[in-house]
Amino acid sequence: MDMLASLLPAGIAVHAPALIVVIPLIMAAVAALMPRGIFAWGVTLATAIAVAVLSLNILGQVSTGGVISYAMGGWLPPVGIELRVDMLNVPLLLLVGIVGLLCVIYALPSVADEIAKKQQSLFYSAFLVCFAGLLGVTITGDAFNVFVFLEISSISTYTIIAMGAGKDRRALTASYNYLVLGTIGATFFVIGVGFLYMATGTLNIADMAAVLEQNGHDRVTQAAFAFIVVGLGLKAAMFPLHVWLPNAYAFAPNFVTAFLASTATKVAFYALIRFVFSVFHPEVNFVAMSFTWLFAVVGVIAMMVASVQAVFQTDARRLLAYSSVAQVGYMMLGLGMGTAAGLSASMLHLMNHALMKGALFMALGAFALNFGVRRVKDLAGLGQTMPASSAAFTVASLSLVGVPLTVGFTSKWYLVTAALERGWWWAVAALMISSLLALAYVARLLSAIWMETPPAGKAGLAPARRLAPWMVLAPMSLLAFANIYFFFHADPLVGLARAAANAVMGGN
Amino acid sequence: MLEIILERFNYIPIIILMMTGLYVVIATGNLVKRLVGLSLFQTSVFLLYITMGKVFGGQPPIIVGDYHGEDAGHGAEAAAGHGAEHGAGAADHAAEAAQHAAEIAYSNPLPHVLILTAIVVGVATLAVGLALVVRIREAYGTIEDDALNAADYSLETGSAE
Amino acid sequence: MWTPELSLALALAIPAIGGVAVALLGKYPNLREGATLVSAVLLALNVAYLVEIAPSHPVLELANLAPGLHLVFRLEPLGALFAAVASGLWIVNSLYSIGYMRGNGEKNQTRFYVCFCIAIGAAMGVALSGNLLTMFLFYEVLTLSTYPLVTHKGDENAKRGGKIYLSILLGASIGLLLPAVIATHYLAGSTDFVAGGLLAVNEVTPAIAGVLLVLFAFGIGKAALMPVHPWLPNAMVAPTPVSALLHAVAVVKAGVFAMLKVGTYIFGPALIAATPTSDALAWIAGISIVLSSVVAMTKDNLKARLAFSTVSQLSYVTLGVMLASPLAMLGGALQIVMHAWGKITLFMSAGAIYTATKKTEISQMAGLGRYMPWLFIAYTVGALSIIGLPPLGGTWPKLFLMQGAWESGHGLLIVALVASSILNVAYLLPLSARGFFSAPEEAKLKKKPPMLVILPPVITAAGVLVLFFLIGPLRDYLAPVFLSSSLAAEAAL
Amino acid sequence: MDHTDLTQYLDYALIAMLLAVGFAIVRLRNLFAVAMLTGVYSLLSAAWFVSLDAVDVAFTEAAVGAGISTVLMLGAMLLTARESEPAGAKRHWAALAVVVAAGAALFFAIPDMPVYGDPNSPANSYVGMDYMTSTPNEIAVPNVVTAVLASYRGYDTFGETVVIFTAALGVMLLLGFGTGRREEDEDEAPGKAKVKAGKAGKKEDKA
Amino acid sequence: MSPHLILRVVSKLLIPMIVVFGFYVQFHGDFGPGGGFQAGVIIAVAVILYALIFGMDEARRAVPPIVVRYGAALGVLIYASVGVATLFMNGAGEPLNFLDYDALHPDQGHHTGQHYGILLVELGVLTTVASVMLAIFYAFAGRVPDIPDEEW
């Protein structure tokens, strides 16, 4: 940790919280000026590397020096906007930073395949804005600033999802529906923040919590809670507010899907945790009620229903998208336990799920790159024609089921342990049933890849085509490998998750 | 009870307006009109914020009074708006202005700032949304939700054979 | 240096390296099969050493997954015995596979041998595991690595069978076994195998232990306790060496071994006896024994008949565990060994007949004994051992089980055991009779079966005979486990 | 309500008109009328903003809501359709359910909301009012809204600039740079799996 | 062409005035309502008016789309570079935070720095907003070959 903390010179390290958001934003503008896509990609790559380094440095700083508070413009909170990093949002910064970097490496061949040459630099620019928006949501300590950055990331997301229209016009309707629902969500969130402001007179999250603790809760804060949960729930694709997600993931460009699936909903979910635990208090009556009767119950329903829906999808990416909704259900369940163990299990699954879905969507992207594959049955025989990508896909999908030797097992282990600690046997049963459903839909994918014979025309491909470009293969294999590596070395992730839970739940 | 409501009369029409906007978003099948509803909804939320910051007998949060000191380097724009006044010192003037601020009731500037930002976000969303609608119109030939769903559905079943 | 720890690691490493070697040598069939055989022999030698040092309980920690979650190997006599059975039979089975796969011109042979290596490695992992988590992990690897073997043929039938195989085994293990493992971890704070029973030592109440026992009994799907047995007959679509592996060496034995291990080291005999559900489970095991024997009688397909026979024989072990007396458990442990040698003989015989004649139904096999006398003698010896006649290895487990049942006051179950033996006679011996005494349908065999499919069953049949006389050392080797276990458990309760 | 001043009656009138326009938008199906009414709605709210002392907001709302948004909607309408089809019953009830639920949550909160115009409500007595007293000392700009916007919460405004930049990115990516549409169509789909655009999509809409 | 002669003459006079008014709004933002955002809109409206009256092609010649695209990015860069500049221009030796305008004029009383900062960032906002509004207008208007007269 000390090593991470001294990664950057002190003069830069002090400003790391601001730079991690501002650098991508500046570079977004720079990328938009680039005459050719490849230059814009270079800018994007440089940015992603910088962000990854900064996020590691911030991790080092937080673990050695505790909470970082950065006063934007030198105005101390609550007057100014505060950037605040504690152990709860550090994992998210790392996640977005590092997965973002891998996705950017992956982007070059994928984007070259899917986006028109003329549009590439603007596309990368929009991606960087989205990237920065997610980081901004994660790092800010100001409730209204959350809204601003949420919208920065959302508006750019609508755009880059719509860029899938080059391949399939349904990307447009998917993006439109996301836009409408996302804006409703954001507006609900603004209403909620407005109510909180009404009740507290401040916009700083920590300050709000302090005022609320002093003044207690009334109807206004209860309404605020409801609106914020619904608003952020829409962004986080919490069941049944997930309707925008499957199509958006299914028709976006592959690179976008890989990036969004592993980061965007996670960040929204983080924001939800932040509000529920840091602004409101888990022991306040209505919050505690919402844990059991809203998060846990809805989480369990999501785990079941979305998994069943996934089983019956014909489009491979939509299948995985429904699986994502189910996985959000797991996280909701962990959150709904309302205990430190539950929350840390939820955070652990959040990180692990990013590893799985990143690799899965990247592999599907690799298939699409070579063969234009979209539907489940088109996957037939890919195990023979593209063995490396198929292997990565297999590892990640086994992880999704929760098979041992993969991180999926670790996160389920912690979820079940947390449920047992709470005495929720029904939740254990639900977790198991949902895992079996996951097995069912994963088996469809895997049996198509490995057991079917490839249709004529694919088997005879030249060896060069049989491999995805290394820029696709490398990040994908790395993520797949991480799925195994972090099973054997669970300490780093589990440690982060524990620290995150303790940061908001108190305790050691 | 009635008094409670009457003292907060401003909220009721605003809530109704918000819900009107929301209703339009959900109930309409026409993609343009849904965006209209969205902007209706947002504008009404802006009203909620602004009424929150209203202070009775207040004034717009622009501090009047001649506190404006002539500290060096503050030439151009001060001259543009105000006659440059040479006071005893900037600090004194500032104190005077602060006193002004304390004496006169002003409305709360913070919601105004927030809503300025929100308006911009709203128009940005609207622009992207409308651009999407135009593209959808070109790709599908319709902007009615039901027709779009039907087209997508037929595409799906058509290509799934 | 040749330390116990190194040897433990090698038990896993040899099959792994063997698998890699096989994969690399895929283009040269002779070298490839050579690699398989060399690995098998090396593994057997290594395991022989392990058997010798087992009483000293060496421990090897593989990885520390997280606080409270370790991957640990810990050697003890039961595991050593299972490892010995698996590794010893792997040699024979490898020889046989070579004959069978070449004789039948199967496709994808490299994949077959690689998966075989992985499966054996996983079986070693199960045998040597030092806690439930490790065992669960290798148990799952075993399931996954045998799936491509089961569906080896790749046709619709194979896929259907494979689907049932995978869904029942994974379903049971994720749905029942995993919660049981996690609950054990939650209740006891660890999942280590402890003499006298982890749960007993941690003073878990019999009621909760009873629930867990049910979860384990059905969650360990590989033990094929009814009604989670259908995967087993459905896996018969696999090539015969695989069936031999499934039914004799690795898969089902891993299941009942896990059952035995859970009974001995997680619950402990005393706690099992105290749970309210163990009686019911013992009866379910008894019913499984009889019922599947009856079903076996109705099957004309030889492999299907053998499969139901396996279901029946496996429940002996479960029965031994549920009876929870030292003798019964010892009987269960011995059953793992004896049944393995007996059943592999039968399966290899079935495969040899198929290789020679392409016949799968018993009714078609009249008079074949005249052309393949050695094979049919081997088959008969194996069958007699399964039935439990002296002087064959299969005698002892039945004897001990009966004694154990009597000892623990379940005299009625003896009837089930006896009935089963009679049914065994009724469904296993007709083939011998028909083979030797009926008139053959054809004048002579289409082709002479390769030596490599005849020799292995003969070897194992001889082994069955030898095992009868090895009972003394075996008993002495295993007895401390159950005696100390029950003593420790009594002390704890 | 111990304070009564004349502007209140203006407020009532504005509220009444806002409600009338809002309901009209729900009812009308002619998109041209709807777009114009949205502009009217924005202007009315701008008027109310002035009455609520929010002159900056009023200015912006008038310029953006009544100006830019209306022009955008008209432009989009010209490119798409003039009439909207009536809403189906299913949608109607679904919308009603959502609206009733959200509205109920809002009405539920009313009794604890601050009294209109209360200078001592939490919102008006804490950070917001701090700006009024600290701006003369710290920034010395008369318009406190500008001070807060550009300095105290300058980071938000930076975000706002990025949002508007993103809108341009989105529109440019979706519709091109305003150099005509045919050229866009040609290089829109570089991939192999080109899905056919809707049949009607190719037709120019000059209705 | 001819029917709009008066319109053209008037607008030729009007458009510069609109631009001037835009800048007034920009620089008067410190004192009264207005600021970069509103000014940007006003200036964009001036160009849009020009386009409506003299045609899209004419407008595109006056303000080419590439300028618009660069302008949008430039505004963001102006704003951000003010922030980055504050990082490097350390106040009285101690590091100042992002967007801390005091750094811009450290020697004087700190109001001046704030004034400079506000002015500069508002300039950034103006650039972006004006460019973006034009970009959006171009994009939508460019979609139809030309707007038929009878539509308006």
Short mmCIF file of C-alpha atoms in Angstrom, two decimals, chain D residues 77-193:
data_model
loop_
_atom_site.label_atom_id
_atom_site.label_comp_id
_atom_site.label_asym_id
_atom_site.label_seq_id
_atom_site.Cartn_x
_atom_site.Cartn_y
_atom_site.Cartn_z
CA MET D 77 -41.18 17.33 -35.69
CA LEU D 78 -40.57 18.47 -39.23
CA LEU D 79 -38.26 15.53 -39.72
CA THR D 80 -40.58 12.98 -38.18
CA ALA D 81 -44.33 13.39 -37.82
CA ARG D 82 -47.06 15.92 -37.19
CA GLU D 83 -49.62 13.96 -35.28
CA SER D 84 -49.28 11.60 -32.39
CA GLU D 85 -51.52 8.61 -32.16
CA PRO D 86 -53.85 8.31 -29.19
CA ALA D 87 -52.55 6.43 -26.20
CA GLY D 88 -53.74 2.89 -25.69
CA ALA D 89 -55.78 1.97 -22.64
CA LYS D 90 -53.04 -0.25 -21.26
CA ARG D 91 -50.52 2.53 -21.33
CA HIS D 92 -53.04 4.89 -19.85
CA TRP D 93 -53.62 2.74 -16.81
CA ALA D 94 -49.96 1.92 -16.37
CA ALA D 95 -49.12 5.59 -16.48
CA LEU D 96 -51.91 6.38 -14.09
CA ALA D 97 -50.62 3.79 -11.65
CA VAL D 98 -47.10 5.19 -11.71
CA VAL D 99 -48.33 8.74 -11.45
CA VAL D 100 -50.63 7.97 -8.56
CA ALA D 101 -47.87 6.16 -6.69
CA ALA D 102 -45.32 8.91 -7.23
CA GLY D 103 -47.89 11.59 -6.54
CA ALA D 104 -48.94 9.89 -3.34
CA ALA D 105 -45.34 9.86 -2.15
CA LEU D 106 -45.10 13.56 -2.91
CA PHE D 107 -48.39 14.49 -1.24
CA PHE D 108 -47.40 12.37 1.71
CA ALA D 109 -44.40 14.60 2.21
CA ILE D 110 -46.25 17.91 1.99
CA PRO D 111 -47.07 18.38 5.69
CA ASP D 112 -43.41 18.32 6.60
CA MET D 113 -42.28 20.55 3.79
CA PRO D 114 -41.20 24.04 4.73
CA VAL D 115 -43.80 26.78 4.66
CA TYR D 116 -43.78 28.80 1.46
CA GLY D 117 -41.45 31.76 1.75
CA ASP D 118 -40.23 30.82 5.19
CA PRO D 119 -36.85 32.46 5.74
CA ASN D 120 -36.12 30.10 8.61
CA SER D 121 -36.66 26.82 6.84
CA PRO D 122 -33.57 24.61 6.82
CA ALA D 123 -33.12 25.19 3.13
CA ASN D 124 -33.11 28.94 3.49
CA SER D 125 -31.15 29.29 6.67
CA TYR D 126 -28.03 27.23 6.12
CA VAL D 127 -25.61 26.96 3.24
CA GLY D 128 -27.71 28.92 0.77
CA MET D 129 -27.80 31.99 2.92
CA ASP D 130 -24.16 31.64 3.84
CA TYR D 131 -23.42 32.53 0.26
CA MET D 132 -25.28 35.81 0.66
CA THR D 133 -23.08 36.88 3.52
CA SER D 134 -19.80 35.45 2.39
CA THR D 135 -19.85 36.42 -1.26
CA PRO D 136 -19.11 40.12 -0.70
CA ASN D 137 -16.08 39.21 1.39
CA GLU D 138 -14.78 36.29 -0.53
CA ILE D 139 -15.58 36.98 -4.13
CA ALA D 140 -17.00 40.48 -4.30
CA VAL D 141 -19.41 39.96 -7.16
CA PRO D 142 -22.85 41.48 -6.83
CA ASN D 143 -24.69 38.64 -8.49
CA VAL D 144 -24.43 35.90 -5.92
CA VAL D 145 -25.84 33.37 -8.35
CA THR D 146 -22.88 33.99 -10.62
CA ALA D 147 -20.52 33.70 -7.69
CA VAL D 148 -21.96 30.40 -6.60
CA LEU D 149 -22.27 29.11 -10.13
CA ALA D 150 -18.80 29.93 -11.29
CA SER D 151 -16.78 29.74 -8.14
CA TYR D 152 -18.33 28.05 -5.12
CA ARG D 153 -19.88 25.38 -7.26
CA GLY D 154 -17.67 25.91 -10.26
CA TYR D 155 -17.12 22.18 -10.53
CA ASP D 156 -20.83 21.64 -11.16
CA THR D 157 -20.69 24.24 -13.87
CA PHE D 158 -17.71 22.52 -15.39
CA GLY D 159 -19.84 19.39 -15.40
CA GLU D 160 -22.63 21.37 -17.01
CA THR D 161 -20.30 22.51 -19.76
CA VAL D 162 -19.31 18.93 -20.34
CA VAL D 163 -22.96 17.89 -20.48
CA ILE D 164 -23.69 20.37 -23.19
CA PHE D 165 -20.54 19.31 -25.01
CA THR D 166 -21.75 15.74 -24.78
CA ALA D 167 -25.06 16.75 -26.27
CA ALA D 168 -23.17 18.10 -29.26
CA LEU D 169 -21.18 14.90 -29.49
CA GLY D 170 -24.37 12.89 -29.41
CA VAL D 171 -26.14 14.93 -32.00
CA MET D 172 -23.10 15.04 -34.27
CA LEU D 173 -22.62 11.30 -33.98
CA LEU D 174 -26.26 10.59 -34.65
CA LEU D 175 -27.09 13.16 -37.27
CA GLY D 176 -23.74 14.12 -38.69
CA PHE D 177 -22.33 17.59 -39.03
CA GLY D 178 -25.18 19.09 -40.90
CA THR D 179 -23.72 18.30 -44.27
CA GLY D 180 -26.68 16.36 -45.50
CA ARG D 181 -27.83 12.91 -44.79
CA ARG D 182 -27.03 10.89 -47.85
CA GLU D 183 -23.33 10.98 -47.24
CA GLU D 184 -23.89 9.81 -43.66
CA ASP D 185 -25.86 6.83 -44.74
CA GLU D 186 -23.10 5.60 -46.94
CA ASP D 187 -20.51 5.04 -44.29
CA GLU D 188 -22.78 4.43 -41.39
CA ALA D 189 -22.56 0.68 -41.42
CA PRO D 190 -19.05 -0.49 -42.03
CA GLY D 191 -19.65 -3.94 -40.59
CA LYS D 192 -20.54 -7.02 -42.50
CA ALA D 193 -23.82 -7.78 -40.82
#
